[in-house]
CSV table of C-alpha atoms and ligand atoms in Angstrom, one decimal:
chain,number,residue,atom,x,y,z
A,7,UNK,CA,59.9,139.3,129.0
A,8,UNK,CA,58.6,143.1,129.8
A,9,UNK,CA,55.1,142.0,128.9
A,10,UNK,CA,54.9,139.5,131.7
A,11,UNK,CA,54.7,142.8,133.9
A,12,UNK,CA,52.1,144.9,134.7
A,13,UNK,CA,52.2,148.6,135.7
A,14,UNK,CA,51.2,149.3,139.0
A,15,UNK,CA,49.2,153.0,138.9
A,16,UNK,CA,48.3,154.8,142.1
A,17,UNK,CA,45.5,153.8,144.0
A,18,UNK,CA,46.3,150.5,143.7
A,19,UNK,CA,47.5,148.2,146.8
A,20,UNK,CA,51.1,146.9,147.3
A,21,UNK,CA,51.6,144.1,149.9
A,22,UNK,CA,54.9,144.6,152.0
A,23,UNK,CA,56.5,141.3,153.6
A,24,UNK,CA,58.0,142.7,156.5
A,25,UNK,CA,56.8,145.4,158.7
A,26,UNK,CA,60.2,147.0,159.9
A,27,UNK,CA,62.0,150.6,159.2
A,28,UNK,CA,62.8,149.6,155.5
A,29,UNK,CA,58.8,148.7,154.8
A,30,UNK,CA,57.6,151.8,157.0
A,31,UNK,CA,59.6,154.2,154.8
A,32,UNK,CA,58.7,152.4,151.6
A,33,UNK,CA,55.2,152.4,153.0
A,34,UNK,CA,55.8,156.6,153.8
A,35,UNK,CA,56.8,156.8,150.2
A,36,UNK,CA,54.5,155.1,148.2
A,37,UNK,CA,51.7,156.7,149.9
A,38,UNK,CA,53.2,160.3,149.1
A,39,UNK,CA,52.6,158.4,145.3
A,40,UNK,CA,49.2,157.7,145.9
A,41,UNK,CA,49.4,154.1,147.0
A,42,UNK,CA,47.8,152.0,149.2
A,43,UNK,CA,49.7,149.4,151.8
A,44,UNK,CA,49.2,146.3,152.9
A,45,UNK,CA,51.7,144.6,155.5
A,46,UNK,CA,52.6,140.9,156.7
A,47,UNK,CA,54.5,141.0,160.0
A,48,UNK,CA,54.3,139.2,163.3
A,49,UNK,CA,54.4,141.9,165.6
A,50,UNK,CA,51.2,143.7,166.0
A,51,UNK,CA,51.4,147.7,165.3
A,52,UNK,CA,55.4,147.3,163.7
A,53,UNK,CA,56.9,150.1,162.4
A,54,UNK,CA,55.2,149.5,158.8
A,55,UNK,CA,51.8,148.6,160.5
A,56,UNK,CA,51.3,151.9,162.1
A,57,UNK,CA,51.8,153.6,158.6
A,58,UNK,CA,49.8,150.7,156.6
A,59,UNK,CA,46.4,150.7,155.1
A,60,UNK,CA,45.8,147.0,156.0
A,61,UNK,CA,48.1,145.4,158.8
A,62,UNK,CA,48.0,141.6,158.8
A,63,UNK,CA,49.8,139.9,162.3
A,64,UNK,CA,51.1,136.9,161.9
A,65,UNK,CA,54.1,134.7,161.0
A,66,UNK,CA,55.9,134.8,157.8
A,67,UNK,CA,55.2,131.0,157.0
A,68,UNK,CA,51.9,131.4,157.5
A,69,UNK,CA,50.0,130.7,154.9
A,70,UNK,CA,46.9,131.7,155.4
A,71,UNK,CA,48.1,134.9,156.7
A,72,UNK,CA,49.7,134.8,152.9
A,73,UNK,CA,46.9,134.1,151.1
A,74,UNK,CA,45.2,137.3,152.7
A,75,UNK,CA,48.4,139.7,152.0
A,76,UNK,CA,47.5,138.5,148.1
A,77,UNK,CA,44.2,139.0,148.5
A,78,UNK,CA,44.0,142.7,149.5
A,79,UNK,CA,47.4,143.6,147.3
A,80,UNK,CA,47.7,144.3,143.5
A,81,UNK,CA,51.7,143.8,143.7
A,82,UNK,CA,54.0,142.0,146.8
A,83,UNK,CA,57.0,143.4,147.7
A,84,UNK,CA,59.4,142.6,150.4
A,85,UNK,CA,61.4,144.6,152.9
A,86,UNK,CA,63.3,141.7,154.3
A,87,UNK,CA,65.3,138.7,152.9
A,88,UNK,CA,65.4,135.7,155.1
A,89,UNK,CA,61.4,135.2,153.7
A,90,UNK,CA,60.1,131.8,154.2
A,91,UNK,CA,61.1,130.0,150.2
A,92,UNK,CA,57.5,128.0,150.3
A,93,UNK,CA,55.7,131.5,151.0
A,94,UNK,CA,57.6,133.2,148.2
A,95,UNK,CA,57.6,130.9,146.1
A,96,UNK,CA,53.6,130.2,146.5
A,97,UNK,CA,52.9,134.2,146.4
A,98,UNK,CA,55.0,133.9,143.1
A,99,UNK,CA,53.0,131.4,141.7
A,100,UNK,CA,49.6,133.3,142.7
A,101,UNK,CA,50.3,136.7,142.7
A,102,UNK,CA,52.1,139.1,141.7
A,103,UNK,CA,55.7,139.0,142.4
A,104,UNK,CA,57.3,141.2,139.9
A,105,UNK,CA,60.6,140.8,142.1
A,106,UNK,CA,60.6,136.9,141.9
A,107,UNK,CA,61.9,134.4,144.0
A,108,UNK,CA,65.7,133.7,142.0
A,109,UNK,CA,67.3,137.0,143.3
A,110,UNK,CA,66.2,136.0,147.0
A,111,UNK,CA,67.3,132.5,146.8
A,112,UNK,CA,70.7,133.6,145.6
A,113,UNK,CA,71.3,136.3,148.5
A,114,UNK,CA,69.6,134.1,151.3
A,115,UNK,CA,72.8,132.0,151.1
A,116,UNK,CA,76.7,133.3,150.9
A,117,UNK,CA,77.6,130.5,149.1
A,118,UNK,CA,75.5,131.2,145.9
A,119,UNK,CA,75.7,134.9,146.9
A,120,UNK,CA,79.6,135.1,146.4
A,121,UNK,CA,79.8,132.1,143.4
A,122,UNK,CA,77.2,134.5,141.6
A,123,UNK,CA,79.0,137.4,142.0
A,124,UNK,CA,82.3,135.8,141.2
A,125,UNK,CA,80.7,134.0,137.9
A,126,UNK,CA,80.0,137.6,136.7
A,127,UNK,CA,83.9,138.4,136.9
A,128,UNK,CA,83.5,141.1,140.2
A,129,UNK,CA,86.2,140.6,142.3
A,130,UNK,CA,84.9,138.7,146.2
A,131,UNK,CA,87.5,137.9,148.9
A,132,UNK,CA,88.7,134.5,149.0
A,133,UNK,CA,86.5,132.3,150.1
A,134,UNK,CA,85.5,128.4,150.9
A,135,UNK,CA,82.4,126.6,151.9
A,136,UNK,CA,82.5,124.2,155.2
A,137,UNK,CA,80.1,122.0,157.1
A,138,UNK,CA,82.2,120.4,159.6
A,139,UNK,CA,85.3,121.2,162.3
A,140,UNK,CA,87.8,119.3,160.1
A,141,UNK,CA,87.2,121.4,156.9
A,142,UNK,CA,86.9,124.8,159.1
A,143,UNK,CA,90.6,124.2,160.5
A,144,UNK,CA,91.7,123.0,157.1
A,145,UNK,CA,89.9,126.2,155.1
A,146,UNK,CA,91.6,128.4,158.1
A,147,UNK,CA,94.9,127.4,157.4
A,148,UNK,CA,94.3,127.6,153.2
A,149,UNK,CA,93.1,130.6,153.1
A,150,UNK,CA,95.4,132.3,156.4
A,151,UNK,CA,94.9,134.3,159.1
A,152,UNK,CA,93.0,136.8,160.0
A,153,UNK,CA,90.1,135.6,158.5
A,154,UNK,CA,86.4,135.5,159.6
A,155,UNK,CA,83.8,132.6,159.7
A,156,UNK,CA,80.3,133.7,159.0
A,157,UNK,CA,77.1,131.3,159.0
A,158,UNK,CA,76.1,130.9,155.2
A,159,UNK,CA,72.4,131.8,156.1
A,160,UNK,CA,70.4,134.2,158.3
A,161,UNK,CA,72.6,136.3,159.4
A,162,UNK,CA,73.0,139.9,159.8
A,163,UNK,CA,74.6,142.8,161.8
A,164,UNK,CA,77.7,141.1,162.2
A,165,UNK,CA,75.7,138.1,164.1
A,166,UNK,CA,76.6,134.4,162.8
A,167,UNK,CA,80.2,135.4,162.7
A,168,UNK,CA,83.7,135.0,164.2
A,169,UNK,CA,86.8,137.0,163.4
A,170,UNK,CA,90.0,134.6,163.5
A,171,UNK,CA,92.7,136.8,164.6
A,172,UNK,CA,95.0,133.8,166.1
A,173,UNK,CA,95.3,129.7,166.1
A,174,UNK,CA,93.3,129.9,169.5
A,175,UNK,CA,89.9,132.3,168.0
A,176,UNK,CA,89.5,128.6,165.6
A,177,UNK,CA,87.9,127.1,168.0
A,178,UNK,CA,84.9,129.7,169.1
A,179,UNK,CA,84.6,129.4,165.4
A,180,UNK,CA,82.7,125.8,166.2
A,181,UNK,CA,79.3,126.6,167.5
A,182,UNK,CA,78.9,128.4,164.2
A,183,UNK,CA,78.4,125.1,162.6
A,184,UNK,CA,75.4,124.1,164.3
A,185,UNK,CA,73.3,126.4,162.0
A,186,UNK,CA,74.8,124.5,159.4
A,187,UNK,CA,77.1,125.3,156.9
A,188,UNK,CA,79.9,128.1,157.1
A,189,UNK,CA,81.7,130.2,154.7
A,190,UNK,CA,85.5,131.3,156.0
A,191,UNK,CA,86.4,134.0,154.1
A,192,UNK,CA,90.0,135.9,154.1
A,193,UNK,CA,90.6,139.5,155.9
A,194,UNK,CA,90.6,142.2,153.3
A,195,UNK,CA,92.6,144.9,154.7
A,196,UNK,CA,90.1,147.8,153.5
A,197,UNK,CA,90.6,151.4,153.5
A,198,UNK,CA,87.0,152.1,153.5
A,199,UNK,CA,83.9,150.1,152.8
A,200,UNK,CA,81.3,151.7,150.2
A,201,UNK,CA,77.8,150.7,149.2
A,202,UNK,CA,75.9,151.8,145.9
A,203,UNK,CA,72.4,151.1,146.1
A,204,UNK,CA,71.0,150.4,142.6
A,205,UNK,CA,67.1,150.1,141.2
A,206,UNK,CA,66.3,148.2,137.7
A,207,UNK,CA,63.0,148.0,136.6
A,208,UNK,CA,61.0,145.3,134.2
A,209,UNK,CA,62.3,148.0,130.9
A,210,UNK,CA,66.1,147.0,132.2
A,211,UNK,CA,66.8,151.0,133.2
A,212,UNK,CA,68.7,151.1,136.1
A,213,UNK,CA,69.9,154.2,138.6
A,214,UNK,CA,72.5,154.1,140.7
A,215,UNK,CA,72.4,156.6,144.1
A,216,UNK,CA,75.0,158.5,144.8
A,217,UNK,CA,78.5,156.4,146.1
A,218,UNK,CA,78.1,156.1,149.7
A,219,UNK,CA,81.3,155.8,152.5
A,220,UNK,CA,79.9,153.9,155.6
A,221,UNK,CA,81.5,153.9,158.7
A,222,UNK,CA,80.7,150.6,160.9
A,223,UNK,CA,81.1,150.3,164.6
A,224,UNK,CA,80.9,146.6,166.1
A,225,UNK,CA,79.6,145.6,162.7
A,226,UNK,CA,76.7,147.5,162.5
A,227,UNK,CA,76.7,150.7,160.5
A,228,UNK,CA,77.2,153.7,162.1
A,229,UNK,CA,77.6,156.1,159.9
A,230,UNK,CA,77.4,157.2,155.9
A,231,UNK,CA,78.7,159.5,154.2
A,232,UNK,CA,78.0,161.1,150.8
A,233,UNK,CA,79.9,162.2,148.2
A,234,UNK,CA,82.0,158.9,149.2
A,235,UNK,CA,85.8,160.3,149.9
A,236,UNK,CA,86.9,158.5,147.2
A,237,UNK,CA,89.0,159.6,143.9
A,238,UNK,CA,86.3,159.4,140.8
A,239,UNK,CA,87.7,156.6,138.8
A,240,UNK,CA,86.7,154.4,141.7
A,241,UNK,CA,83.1,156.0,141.9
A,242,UNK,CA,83.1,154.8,138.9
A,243,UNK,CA,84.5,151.4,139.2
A,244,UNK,CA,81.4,150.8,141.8
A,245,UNK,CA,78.8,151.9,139.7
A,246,UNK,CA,80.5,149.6,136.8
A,247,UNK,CA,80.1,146.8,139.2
A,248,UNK,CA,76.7,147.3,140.8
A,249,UNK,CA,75.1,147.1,137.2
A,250,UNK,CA,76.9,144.1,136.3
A,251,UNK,CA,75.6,142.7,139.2
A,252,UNK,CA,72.4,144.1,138.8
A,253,UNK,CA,71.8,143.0,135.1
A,254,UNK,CA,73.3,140.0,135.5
A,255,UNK,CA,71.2,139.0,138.3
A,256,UNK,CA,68.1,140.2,136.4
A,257,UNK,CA,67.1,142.2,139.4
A,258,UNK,CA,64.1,143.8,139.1
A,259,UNK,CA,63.5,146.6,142.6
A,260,UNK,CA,66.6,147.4,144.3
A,261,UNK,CA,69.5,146.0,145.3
A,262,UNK,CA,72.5,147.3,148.1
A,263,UNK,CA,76.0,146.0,147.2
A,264,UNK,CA,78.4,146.1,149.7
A,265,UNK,CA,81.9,147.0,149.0
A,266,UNK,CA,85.5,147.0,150.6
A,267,UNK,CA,88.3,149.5,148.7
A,268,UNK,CA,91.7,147.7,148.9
A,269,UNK,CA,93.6,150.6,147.4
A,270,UNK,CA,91.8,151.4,144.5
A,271,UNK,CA,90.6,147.9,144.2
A,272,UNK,CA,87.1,146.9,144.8
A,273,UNK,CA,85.9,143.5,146.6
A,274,UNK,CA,82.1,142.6,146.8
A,275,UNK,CA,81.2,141.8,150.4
A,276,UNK,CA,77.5,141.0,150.2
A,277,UNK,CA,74.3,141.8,148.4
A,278,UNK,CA,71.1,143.0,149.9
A,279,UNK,CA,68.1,142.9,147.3
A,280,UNK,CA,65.8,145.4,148.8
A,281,UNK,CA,66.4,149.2,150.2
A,282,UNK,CA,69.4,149.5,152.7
A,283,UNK,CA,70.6,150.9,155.8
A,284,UNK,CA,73.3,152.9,153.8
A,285,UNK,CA,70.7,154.6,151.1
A,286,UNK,CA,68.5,156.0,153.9
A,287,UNK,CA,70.6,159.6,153.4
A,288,UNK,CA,68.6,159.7,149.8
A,289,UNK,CA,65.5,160.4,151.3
A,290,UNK,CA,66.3,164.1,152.3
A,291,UNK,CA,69.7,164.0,149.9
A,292,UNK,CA,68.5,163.1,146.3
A,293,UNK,CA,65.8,163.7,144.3
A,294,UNK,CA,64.2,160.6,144.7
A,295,UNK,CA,65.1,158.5,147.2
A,296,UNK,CA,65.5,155.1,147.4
A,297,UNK,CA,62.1,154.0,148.8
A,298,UNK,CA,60.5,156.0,146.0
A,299,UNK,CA,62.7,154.1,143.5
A,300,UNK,CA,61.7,150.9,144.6
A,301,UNK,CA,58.4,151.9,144.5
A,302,UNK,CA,59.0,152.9,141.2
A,303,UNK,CA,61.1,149.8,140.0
A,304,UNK,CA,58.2,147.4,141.4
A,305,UNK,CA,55.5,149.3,140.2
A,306,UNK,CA,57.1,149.3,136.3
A,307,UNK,CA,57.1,152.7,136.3
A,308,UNK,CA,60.0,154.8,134.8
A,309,UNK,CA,63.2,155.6,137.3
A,310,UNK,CA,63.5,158.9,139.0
A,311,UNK,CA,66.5,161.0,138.9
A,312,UNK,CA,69.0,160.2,141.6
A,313,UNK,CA,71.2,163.2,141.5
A,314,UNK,CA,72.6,164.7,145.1
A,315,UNK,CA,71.7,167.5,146.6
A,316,UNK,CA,73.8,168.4,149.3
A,317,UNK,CA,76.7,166.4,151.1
A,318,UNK,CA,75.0,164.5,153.4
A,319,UNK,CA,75.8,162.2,156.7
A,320,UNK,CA,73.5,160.0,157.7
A,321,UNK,CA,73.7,158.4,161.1
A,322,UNK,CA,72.0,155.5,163.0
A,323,UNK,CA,70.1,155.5,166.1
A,324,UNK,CA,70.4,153.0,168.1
A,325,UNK,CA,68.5,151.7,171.6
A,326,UNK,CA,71.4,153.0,173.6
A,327,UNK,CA,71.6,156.6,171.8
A,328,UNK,CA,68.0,157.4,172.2
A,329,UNK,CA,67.6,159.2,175.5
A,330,UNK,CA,70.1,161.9,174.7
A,331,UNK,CA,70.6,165.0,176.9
A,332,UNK,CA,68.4,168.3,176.8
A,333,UNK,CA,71.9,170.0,175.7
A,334,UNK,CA,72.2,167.2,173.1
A,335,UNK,CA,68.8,168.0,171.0
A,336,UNK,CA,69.8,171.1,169.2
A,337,UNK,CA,72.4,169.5,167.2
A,338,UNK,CA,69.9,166.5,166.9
A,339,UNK,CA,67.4,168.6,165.1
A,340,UNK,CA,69.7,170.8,163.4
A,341,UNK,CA,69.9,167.4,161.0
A,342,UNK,CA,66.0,165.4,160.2
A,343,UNK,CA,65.1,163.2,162.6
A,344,UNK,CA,63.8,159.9,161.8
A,345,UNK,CA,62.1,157.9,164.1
A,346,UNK,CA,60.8,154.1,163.6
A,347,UNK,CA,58.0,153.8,166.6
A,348,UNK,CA,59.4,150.8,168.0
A,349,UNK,CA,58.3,151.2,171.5
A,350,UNK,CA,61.3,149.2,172.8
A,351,UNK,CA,64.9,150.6,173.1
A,352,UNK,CA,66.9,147.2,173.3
A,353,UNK,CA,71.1,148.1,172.9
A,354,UNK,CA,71.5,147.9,169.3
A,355,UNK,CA,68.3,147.8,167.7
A,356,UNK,CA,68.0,150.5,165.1
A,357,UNK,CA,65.1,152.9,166.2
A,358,UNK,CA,66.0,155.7,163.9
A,359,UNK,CA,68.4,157.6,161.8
A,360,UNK,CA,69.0,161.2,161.6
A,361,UNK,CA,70.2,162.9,158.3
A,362,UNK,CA,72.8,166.1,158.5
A,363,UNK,CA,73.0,168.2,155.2
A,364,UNK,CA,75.3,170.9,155.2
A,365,UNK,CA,78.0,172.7,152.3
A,366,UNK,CA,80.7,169.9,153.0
A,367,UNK,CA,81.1,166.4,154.8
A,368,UNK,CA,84.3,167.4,156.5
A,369,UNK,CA,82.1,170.3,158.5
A,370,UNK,CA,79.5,167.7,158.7
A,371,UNK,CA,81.3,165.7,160.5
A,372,UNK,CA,83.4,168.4,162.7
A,373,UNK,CA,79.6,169.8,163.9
A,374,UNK,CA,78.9,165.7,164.6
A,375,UNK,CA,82.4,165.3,166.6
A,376,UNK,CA,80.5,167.5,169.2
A,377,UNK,CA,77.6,165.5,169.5
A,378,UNK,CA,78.0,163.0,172.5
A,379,UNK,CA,75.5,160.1,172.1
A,380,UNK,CA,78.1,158.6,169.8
A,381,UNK,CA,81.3,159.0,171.3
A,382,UNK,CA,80.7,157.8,175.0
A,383,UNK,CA,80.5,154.2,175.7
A,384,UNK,CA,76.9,153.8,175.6
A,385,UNK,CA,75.4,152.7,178.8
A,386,UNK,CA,74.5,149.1,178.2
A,387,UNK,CA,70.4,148.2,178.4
A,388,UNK,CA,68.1,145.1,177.0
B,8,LIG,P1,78.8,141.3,156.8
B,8,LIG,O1,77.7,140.7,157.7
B,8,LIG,O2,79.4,140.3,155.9
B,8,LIG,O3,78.3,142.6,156.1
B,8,LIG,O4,80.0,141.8,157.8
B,8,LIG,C1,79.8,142.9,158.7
B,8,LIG,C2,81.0,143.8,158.7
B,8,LIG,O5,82.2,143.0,159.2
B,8,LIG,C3,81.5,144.4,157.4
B,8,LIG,O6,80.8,145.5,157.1
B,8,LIG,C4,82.9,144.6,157.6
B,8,LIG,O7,83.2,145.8,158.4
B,8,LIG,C5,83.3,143.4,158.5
B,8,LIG,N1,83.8,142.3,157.6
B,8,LIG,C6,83.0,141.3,157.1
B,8,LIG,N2,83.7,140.4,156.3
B,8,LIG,C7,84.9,140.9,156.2
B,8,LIG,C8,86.1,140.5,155.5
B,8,LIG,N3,86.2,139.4,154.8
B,8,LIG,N4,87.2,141.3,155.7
B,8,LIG,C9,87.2,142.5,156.4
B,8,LIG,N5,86.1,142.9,157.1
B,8,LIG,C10,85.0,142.1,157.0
């Protein structure tokens, strides 16, 4: 198969699909390689765009807009899932793909998100598929409550999704079924939940980054923190997973596997096969990070070292933490600032991230305690 692939040396072009956070940092990083970038996005000057080479605006679908991004890119990566399947699968067909479309069709949906992960023996909450109210009620009461009912396609952040606490939540669990079908899935009771991000290139060598603990606050992620608090069999258990998951899904780039800790148990929540959220710490905490590894993985080039640095906390920015008081910015800039240029602050939109290393996460997170913009209820804008 590895002679389908080409190597990707510096200099060359690589087309990103998606001009947000994730495709301006693997834009930052590829260019420290010697690469040049390319970006498809329908916002003009996005995040990626203001850091690209060649910035296409226009709509995902569009393919004319497509046909360009190929013409100007030597390899097409992605920085986003929910990718139009005609677009991908015609830039497959005419370009260079190296990623393919398979790995994308399988995550777009939960349905053949979880059954893959479940046909590879990794343990998934319990889950069943429904299209209409009858089913949903019936599937509640199967599986029990609490349980949560999440639209099987495009969404993210916690949106497309309703927690069933009681007999009464069942119903605003309805409208959900007007995107089509839903998946109701039971309540794991989870100590913590954990995310390995993990690279494979067309040679089959894969690298893990370091375990990472993420603390979410109204389903988006708020925090992570690395070394995971976790005992080291179960560091291990996660990286056993995410390469069964990775090899068996033939992933070639990199791919973020959530995970909830039931004791020392782990449960797959979901798959994203690109960069994520959580691995942003790896950019100032290992060796290589996790943009350059993509880079690397795409590009057929051998895998960088992953190993740690320094404990590390990572935390997000969102729109209604980033006009933070003048007493506020010395702690801010004691960790590195990451900033996305979107020019507007809407509440939770991720505009940045700020990294904190330090000797040990505890103090990390002690020095953080201080820090305000996180702890008081946010004043509500957008
Ligand atoms: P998701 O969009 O599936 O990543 O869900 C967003 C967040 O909701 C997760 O990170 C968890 O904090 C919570 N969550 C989702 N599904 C479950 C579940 N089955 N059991 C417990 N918590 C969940």
């Amino acid at each position: 198969m590895s002679n389908l692939y080409k190597t990707i040396v510096p200099g060359s072009t690589i087309g990103i699909i998606g001009g947000g956070q994730l495709g301006r940092m693997m834009a930052l990083s590829a260019r420290e390689m010697g690469y040049r970038i390319a970006v498809l996005d329908p916002t003009p000057d996005s995040p990626c765009g203001q850091v690209a080479d060649v910035e296409i605006t226009a709509a995902y679908h569009d393919i004319n807009a497509i046909q360009k991004l190929a013409s100007v890119s030597d390899v097409i990566t992605y920085e986003f899932e929910n990718i139009d399947h005609d677009a991908l699968t015609w830039l497959h067909e005419h370009t260079y793909l190296p990623q393919g479309t398979e790995l994308l069709r399988i995550t777009q949906d939960r349905e053949t998100e979880k059954t893959s992960i479940q046909t590879l023996g990794v343990p998934v909450a319990p889950f069943q598929i429904v299209t209409e109210e009858a089913e949903l009620d019936q599937a509640v009461q199967s599986i029990g409550i609490p349980c949560v009912v999440k639209t099987c396609r495009g969404g993210y952040d916690g949106k497309g999704q309703q927690v069933i606490r009681n007999t009464e939540d069942v119903k605003a669990a309805y409208p959900l079924l007007q995107a089509g079908k839903c998946i109701v899935e039971g309540w794991v009771p989870f100590e913590k939940e954990l995310s390995v991000i993990i690279s494979r290139n067309p040679n089959g060598e894969t690298k893990t980054l370091p375990l990472a603990e993420n603390i979410h606050v109204d389903n988006i992620l708020h925090q992570t923190i690395v070394p995971a608090r976790v005992n080291q069999e179960v560091v291990e258990q996660a990286y056993s997973v995410a390469k069964i998951i990775a090899d068996g899904l033939g992933l070639i780039g990199t791919l973020a596997v959530e995970m909830f800790l039931v004791g020392d148990e782990i449960f797959v929540n979901e798959l994203a096969p690109r960069p994520h959220n959580s691995g942003h710490y790896s950019i100032e905490g290992c060796v290589t990070s996790q943009f350059e590894q993509h880079i690397r993985a795409v590009c057929n080039l051998p895998l960088g070292d992953t190993t740690l640095l320094t404990p590390t906390v990572m935390v997000n920015l969102l729109g209604e933490h980033v006009e933070p008081t003048l007493e506020q910015y010395e702690l801010i800039l004691s960790g590195k600032v990451h900033l996305y240029g979107k020019k507007e602050a809407k509440l939770k939109r991720k505009m940045g991230h700020i990294t904190f290393l330090g000797e040990d996460v505890e103090e990390i997170l002690q020095d953080l305690s201080k820090l305000t913009i996180w702890n008081e209820k946010a004043e509500v804008k957008g």
